[in-house]
Structure formats: C-alpha cells, structure tokens
XYZ file of C-alpha atoms in Angstrom:
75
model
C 93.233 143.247 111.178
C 92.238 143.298 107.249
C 89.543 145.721 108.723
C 92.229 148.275 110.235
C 93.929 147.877 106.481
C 96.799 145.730 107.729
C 97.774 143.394 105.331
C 100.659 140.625 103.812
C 103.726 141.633 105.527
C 102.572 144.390 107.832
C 100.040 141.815 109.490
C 102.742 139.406 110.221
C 104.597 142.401 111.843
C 101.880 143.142 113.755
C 100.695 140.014 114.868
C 104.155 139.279 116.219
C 104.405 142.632 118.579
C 101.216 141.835 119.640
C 101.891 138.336 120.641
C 105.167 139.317 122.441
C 103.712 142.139 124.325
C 101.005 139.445 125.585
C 103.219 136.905 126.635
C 105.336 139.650 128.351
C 102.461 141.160 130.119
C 101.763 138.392 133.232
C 105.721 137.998 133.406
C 106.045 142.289 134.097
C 102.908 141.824 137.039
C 105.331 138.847 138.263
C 108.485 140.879 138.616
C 106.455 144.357 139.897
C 104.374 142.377 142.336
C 107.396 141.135 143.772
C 109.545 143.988 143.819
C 106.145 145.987 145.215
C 105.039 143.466 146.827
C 107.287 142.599 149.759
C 107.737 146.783 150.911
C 103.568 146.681 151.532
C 103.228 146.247 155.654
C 99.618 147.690 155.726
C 96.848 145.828 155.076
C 95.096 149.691 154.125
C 96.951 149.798 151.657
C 96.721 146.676 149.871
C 92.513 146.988 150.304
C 92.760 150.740 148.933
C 94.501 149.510 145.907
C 92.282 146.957 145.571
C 89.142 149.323 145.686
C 91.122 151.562 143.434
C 91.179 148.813 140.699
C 87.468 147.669 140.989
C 86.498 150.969 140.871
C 88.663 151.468 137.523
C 87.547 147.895 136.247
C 83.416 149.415 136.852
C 84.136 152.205 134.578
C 85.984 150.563 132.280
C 83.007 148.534 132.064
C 80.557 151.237 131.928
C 82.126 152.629 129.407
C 82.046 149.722 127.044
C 78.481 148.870 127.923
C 77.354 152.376 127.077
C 79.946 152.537 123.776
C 78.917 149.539 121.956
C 75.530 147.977 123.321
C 73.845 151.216 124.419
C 74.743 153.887 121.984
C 74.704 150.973 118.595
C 70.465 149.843 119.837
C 70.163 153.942 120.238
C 71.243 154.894 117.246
C-alpha cells in the first residue's frame, strides 16, 4: 500500500476495512445463498446462472490477460 501513498496510521485504517470486508464476504454468500437458495425449483435456472458467472469469470479473465501480460510485452 506504500505504493498507493498509504502510510503510518492511514495503512492501519486501511488494512483493517480490508480485512473485515474479507472475512465478511463468504459469511454474506452464506446468508444470500440460503435466503436465494431454497425459492430456486428449476434446475434452468440454477445452470443459467451458472453459465452467467463463467461467462463473467472468462472476461474477467480476458481482461486481465490482455491488461497486464499482453499490453506490458507490447508496449
């Protein structure tokens, strides 16, 4: 974080938030799946979403491929 300019204090801060939004993160997919979870009767719709989120984890992939291996050896 020295790199972004956050320092002393401020990195402390930081590095706090970040850790609690972390640990917070697989507990929130807990509680949605559940709530979400138990209303899905269709098997269509459970494979959509799933195709959905490959298709978003691809791009996402792409993009960082093409951002920092393809573009840095380019330029």
């Amino acid at each position: 974080m020295p790199a972004a300019g956050i320092q002393g204090i401020s990195l402390v801060v930081w590095a706090l938030g970040l850790s609690a939004m972390a640990a917070g993160a697989p507990g929130s997919y807990v509680v949605i799946g559940n709530l979400v979870g138990d209303r899905i009767q269709s098997t269509r719709v459970v494979k959509g979403f799933n195709w959905l989120m490959a298709g978003l984890l691809d791009a996402v992939a792409l993009s960082i491929g093409v951002e920092h291996a393809l573009v840095p050896l380019a330029g």
